[in-house]
Every structure is written in structure tokens, then in C-alpha cells.
PDB file of C-alpha atoms in Angstrom:
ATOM      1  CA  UNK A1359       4.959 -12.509  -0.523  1.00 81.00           C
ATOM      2  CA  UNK A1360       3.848  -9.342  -1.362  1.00 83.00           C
ATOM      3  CA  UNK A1361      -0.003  -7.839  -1.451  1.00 82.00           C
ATOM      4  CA  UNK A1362      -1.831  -7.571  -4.056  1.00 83.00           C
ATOM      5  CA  UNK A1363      -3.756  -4.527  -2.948  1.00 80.00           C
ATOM      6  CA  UNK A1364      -1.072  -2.303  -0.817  1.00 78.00           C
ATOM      7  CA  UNK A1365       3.364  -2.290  -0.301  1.00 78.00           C
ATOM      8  CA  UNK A1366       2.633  -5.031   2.753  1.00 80.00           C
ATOM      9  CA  UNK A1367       5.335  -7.715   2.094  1.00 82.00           C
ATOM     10  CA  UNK A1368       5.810 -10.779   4.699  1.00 83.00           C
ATOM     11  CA  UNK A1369       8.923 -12.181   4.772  1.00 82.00           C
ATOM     12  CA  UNK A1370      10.041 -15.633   5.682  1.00 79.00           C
ATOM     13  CA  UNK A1371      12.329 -18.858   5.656  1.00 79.00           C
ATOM     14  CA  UNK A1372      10.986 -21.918   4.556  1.00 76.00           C
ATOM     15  CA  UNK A1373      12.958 -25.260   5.157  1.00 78.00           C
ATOM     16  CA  UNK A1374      11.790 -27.142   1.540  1.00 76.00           C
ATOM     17  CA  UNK A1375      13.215 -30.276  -0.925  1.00 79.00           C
ATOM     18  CA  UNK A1376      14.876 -28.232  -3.933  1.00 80.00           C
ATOM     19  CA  UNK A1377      12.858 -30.979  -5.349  1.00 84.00           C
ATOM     20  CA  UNK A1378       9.683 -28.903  -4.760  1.00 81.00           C
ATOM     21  CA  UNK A1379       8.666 -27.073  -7.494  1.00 84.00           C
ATOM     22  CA  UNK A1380       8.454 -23.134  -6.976  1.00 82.00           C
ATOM     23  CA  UNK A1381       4.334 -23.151  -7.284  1.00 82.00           C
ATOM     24  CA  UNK A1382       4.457 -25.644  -4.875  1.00 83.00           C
ATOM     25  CA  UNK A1383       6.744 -23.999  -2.433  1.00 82.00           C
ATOM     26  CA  UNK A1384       4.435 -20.247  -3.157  1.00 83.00           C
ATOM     27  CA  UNK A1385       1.253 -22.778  -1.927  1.00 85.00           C
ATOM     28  CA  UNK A1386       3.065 -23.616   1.389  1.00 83.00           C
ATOM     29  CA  UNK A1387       3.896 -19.972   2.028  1.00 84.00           C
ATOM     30  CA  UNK A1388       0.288 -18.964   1.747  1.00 85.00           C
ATOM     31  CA  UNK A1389      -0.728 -21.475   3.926  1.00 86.00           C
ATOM     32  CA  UNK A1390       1.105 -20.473   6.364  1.00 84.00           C
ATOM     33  CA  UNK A1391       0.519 -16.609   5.962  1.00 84.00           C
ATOM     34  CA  UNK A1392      -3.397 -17.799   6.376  1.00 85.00           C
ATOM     35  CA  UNK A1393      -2.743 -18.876   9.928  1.00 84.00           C
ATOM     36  CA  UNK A1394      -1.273 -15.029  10.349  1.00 82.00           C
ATOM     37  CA  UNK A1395      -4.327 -13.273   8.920  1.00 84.00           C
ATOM     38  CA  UNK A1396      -3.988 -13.573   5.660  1.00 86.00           C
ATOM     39  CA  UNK A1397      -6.471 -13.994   2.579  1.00 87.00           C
ATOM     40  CA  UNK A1398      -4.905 -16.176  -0.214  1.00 86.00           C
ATOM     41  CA  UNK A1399      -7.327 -16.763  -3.103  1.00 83.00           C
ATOM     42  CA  UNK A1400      -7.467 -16.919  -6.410  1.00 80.00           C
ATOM     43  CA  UNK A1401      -8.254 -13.171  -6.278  1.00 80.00           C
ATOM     44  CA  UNK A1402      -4.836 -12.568  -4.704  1.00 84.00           C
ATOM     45  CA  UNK A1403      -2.882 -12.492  -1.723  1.00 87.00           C
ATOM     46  CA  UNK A1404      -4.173  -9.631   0.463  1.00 85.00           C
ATOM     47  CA  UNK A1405      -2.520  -8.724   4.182  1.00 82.00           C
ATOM     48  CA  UNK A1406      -4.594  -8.827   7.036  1.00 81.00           C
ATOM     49  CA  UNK A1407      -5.318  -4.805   6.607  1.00 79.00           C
ATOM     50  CA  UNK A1408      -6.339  -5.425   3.005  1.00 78.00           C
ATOM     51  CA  UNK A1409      -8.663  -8.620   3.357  1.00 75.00           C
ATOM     52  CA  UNK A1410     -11.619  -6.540   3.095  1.00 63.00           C
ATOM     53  CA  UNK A1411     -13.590  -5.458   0.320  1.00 61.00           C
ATOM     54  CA  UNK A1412     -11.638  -3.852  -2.593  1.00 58.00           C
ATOM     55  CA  UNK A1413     -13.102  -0.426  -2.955  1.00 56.00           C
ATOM     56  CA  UNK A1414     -15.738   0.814  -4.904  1.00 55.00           C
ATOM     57  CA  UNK A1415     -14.394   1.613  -8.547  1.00 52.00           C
ATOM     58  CA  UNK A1416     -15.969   4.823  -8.284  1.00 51.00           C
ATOM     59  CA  UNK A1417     -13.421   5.767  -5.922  1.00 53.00           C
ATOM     60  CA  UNK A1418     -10.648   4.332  -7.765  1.00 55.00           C
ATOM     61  CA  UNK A1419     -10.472   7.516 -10.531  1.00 56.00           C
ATOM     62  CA  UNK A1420     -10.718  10.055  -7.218  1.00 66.00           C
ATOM     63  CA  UNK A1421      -8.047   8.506  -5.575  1.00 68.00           C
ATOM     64  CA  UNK A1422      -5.514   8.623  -8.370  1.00 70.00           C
ATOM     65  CA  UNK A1423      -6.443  12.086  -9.498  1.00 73.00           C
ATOM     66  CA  UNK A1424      -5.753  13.074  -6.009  1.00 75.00           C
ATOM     67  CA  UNK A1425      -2.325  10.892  -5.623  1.00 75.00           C
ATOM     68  CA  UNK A1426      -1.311  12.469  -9.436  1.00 72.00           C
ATOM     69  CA  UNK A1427      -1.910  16.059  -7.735  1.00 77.00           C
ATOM     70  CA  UNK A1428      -0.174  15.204  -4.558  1.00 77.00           C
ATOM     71  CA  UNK A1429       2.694  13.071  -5.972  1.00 76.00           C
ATOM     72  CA  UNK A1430       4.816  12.223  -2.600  1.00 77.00           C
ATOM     73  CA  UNK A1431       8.311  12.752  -3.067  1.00 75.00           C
ATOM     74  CA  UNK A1432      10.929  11.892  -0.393  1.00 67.00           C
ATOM     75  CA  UNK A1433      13.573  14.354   0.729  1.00 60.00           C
ATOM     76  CA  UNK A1434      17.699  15.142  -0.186  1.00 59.00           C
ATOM     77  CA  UNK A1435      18.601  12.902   2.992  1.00 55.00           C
ATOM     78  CA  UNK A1436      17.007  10.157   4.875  1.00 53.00           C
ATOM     79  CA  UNK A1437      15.842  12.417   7.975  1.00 57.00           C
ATOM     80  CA  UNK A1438      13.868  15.076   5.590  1.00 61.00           C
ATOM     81  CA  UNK A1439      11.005  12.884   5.402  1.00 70.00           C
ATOM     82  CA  UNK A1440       8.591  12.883   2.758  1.00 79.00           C
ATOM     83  CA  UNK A1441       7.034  16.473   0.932  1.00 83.00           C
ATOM     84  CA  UNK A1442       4.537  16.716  -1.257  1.00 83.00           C
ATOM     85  CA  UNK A1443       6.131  17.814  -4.593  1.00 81.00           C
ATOM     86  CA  UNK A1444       3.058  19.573  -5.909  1.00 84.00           C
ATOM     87  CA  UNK A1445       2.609  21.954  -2.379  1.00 85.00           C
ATOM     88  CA  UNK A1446       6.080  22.668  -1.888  1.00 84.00           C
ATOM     89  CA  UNK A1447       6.218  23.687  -6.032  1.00 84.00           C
ATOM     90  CA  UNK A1448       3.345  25.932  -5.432  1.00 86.00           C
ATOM     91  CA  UNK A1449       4.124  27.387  -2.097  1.00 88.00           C
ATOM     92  CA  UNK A1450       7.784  27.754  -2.140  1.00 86.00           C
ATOM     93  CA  UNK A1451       8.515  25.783   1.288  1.00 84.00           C
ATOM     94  CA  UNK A1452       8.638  21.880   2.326  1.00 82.00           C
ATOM     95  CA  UNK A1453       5.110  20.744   2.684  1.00 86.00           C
ATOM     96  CA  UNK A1454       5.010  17.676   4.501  1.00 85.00           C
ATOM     97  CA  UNK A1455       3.518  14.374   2.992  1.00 82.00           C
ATOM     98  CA  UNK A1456       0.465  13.415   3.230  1.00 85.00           C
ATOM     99  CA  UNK A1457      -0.556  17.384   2.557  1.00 87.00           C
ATOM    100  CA  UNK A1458      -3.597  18.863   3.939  1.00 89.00           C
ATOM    101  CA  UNK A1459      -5.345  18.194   0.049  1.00 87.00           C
ATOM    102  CA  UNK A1460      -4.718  14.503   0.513  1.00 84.00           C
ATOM    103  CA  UNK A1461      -5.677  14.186   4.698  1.00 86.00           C
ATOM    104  CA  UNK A1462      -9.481  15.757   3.612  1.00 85.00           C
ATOM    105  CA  UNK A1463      -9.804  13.385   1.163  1.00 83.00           C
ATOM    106  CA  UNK A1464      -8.035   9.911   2.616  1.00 83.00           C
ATOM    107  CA  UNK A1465      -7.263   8.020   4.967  1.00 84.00           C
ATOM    108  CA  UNK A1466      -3.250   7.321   5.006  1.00 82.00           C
ATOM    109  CA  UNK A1467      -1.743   5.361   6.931  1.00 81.00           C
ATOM    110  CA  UNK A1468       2.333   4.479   7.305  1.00 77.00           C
ATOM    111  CA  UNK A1469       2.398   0.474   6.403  1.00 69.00           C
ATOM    112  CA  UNK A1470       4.945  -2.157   5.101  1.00 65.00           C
ATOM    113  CA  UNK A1471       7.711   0.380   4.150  1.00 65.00           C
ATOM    114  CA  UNK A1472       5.043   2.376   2.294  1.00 69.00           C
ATOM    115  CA  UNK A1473       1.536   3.921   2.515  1.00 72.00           C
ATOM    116  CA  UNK A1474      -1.873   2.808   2.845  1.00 76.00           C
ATOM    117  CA  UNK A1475      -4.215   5.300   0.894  1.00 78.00           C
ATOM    118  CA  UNK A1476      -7.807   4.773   1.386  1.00 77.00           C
ATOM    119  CA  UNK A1477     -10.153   7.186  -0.464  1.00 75.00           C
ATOM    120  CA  UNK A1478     -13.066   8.546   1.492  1.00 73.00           C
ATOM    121  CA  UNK A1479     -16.623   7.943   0.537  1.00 67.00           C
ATOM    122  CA  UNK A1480     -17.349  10.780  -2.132  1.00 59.00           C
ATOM    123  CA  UNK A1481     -20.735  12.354  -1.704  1.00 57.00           C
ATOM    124  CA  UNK A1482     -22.921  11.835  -4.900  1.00 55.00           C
ATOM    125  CA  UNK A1483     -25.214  14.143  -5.844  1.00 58.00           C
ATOM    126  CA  UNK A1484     -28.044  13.349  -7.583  1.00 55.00           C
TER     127      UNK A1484
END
């Protein structure tokens, strides 16, 4: 089961009937991720980092403008790491992922195999 909000994935075996249908057998997975901290709804399947609010659509523009200017991009081997492919264009040398662009502007945060990119509260002004 994967989230429907970040790259969290839970993994698991199930002992079921191949006579149980596959919705039914997806229902007795997320009952048993809810007893791990799960939210199954019909609004999705969020991990227990993601069953918060979704944020504010404001910041959902900001925070891909940002990612499409900061693109993450991982390295020739497995021990480079991850650059940012925009910085290391425009400066010439490896620039480490998340950049200093991205870090004043989100929150990110290593999870499930991936990243968890949360957008900072923009300031509006009126």
C-alpha cells in the first residue's frame, strides 16, 4: 500500500482464500495498517506522517515552482548521493540535494525510499 500524499509504501504478507476478491483483500490490508497509524478513507490512504491536513492549495503552485527549479537528480554511482541539477548547472560543481534554495523554503525530510517536501507558510502581503 502506497500513500496517497508522499513515496511511504508499507509492505506486508497477508495469509487470504484466493477466493477473496482483490477489493476485499485491499480492505483487510487497510485495516490492519489503521492499527499502525494509518488513515484509510475514502479520501485515500495516508501514512502516519501524512494523516494530517493536506496543505493549503496556495502552497501547492510554490512548492512545485520551487521542486521544477531545484529538480533533484541522483549521482553516476550509488555513493554520490543526490545534487541538485539546476545548482550544479549554474555553479559548475556538485551541489548537494536538498540545495540551500529548497532548505529556505521547505521542510525535507528523507522518508520511504524518497522525500517528504513540505512547503513553508508563504507570507501574504496584503
Amino acid at each position: 500500500m502506497t500513500c496517497d500524499r508522499c513515496p511511504a509504501t508499507f509492505r506486508g504478507d497477508f495469509v487470504v482464500s484466493d477466493l477473496i476478491a482483490p477489493p476485499v483483500r485491499l480492505d483487510l490490508a487497510r485495516a490492519y495498517v489503521r492499527t499502525i497509524g494509518w488513515s484509510c478513507t475514502d479520501a485515500g490512504d495516508f501514512c502516519p506522517a501524512c494523516t494530517g491536513p493536506a496543505p493549503a492549495p496556495a502552497e501547492l503552485p510554490h512548492l512545485g515552482a520551487l521542486m521544477a527549479a531545484h529538480s533533484p537528480v541522483a549521482g553516476q554511482c550509488a555513493w554520490d548521493g543526490t545534487f541538485c541539477r539546476d545548482c550544479t548547472r549554474e555553479t559548475g560543481s556538485a551541489v548537494r540535494w536538498p540545495c540551500a534554495p529548497v532548505l529556505a523554503e521547505a521542510d525535507v525530510v528523507p522518508f520511504g525510499g524518497g522525500w517528504s517536501i513540505t512547503a513553508r507558510p508563504v507570507a501574504v502581503v496584503a
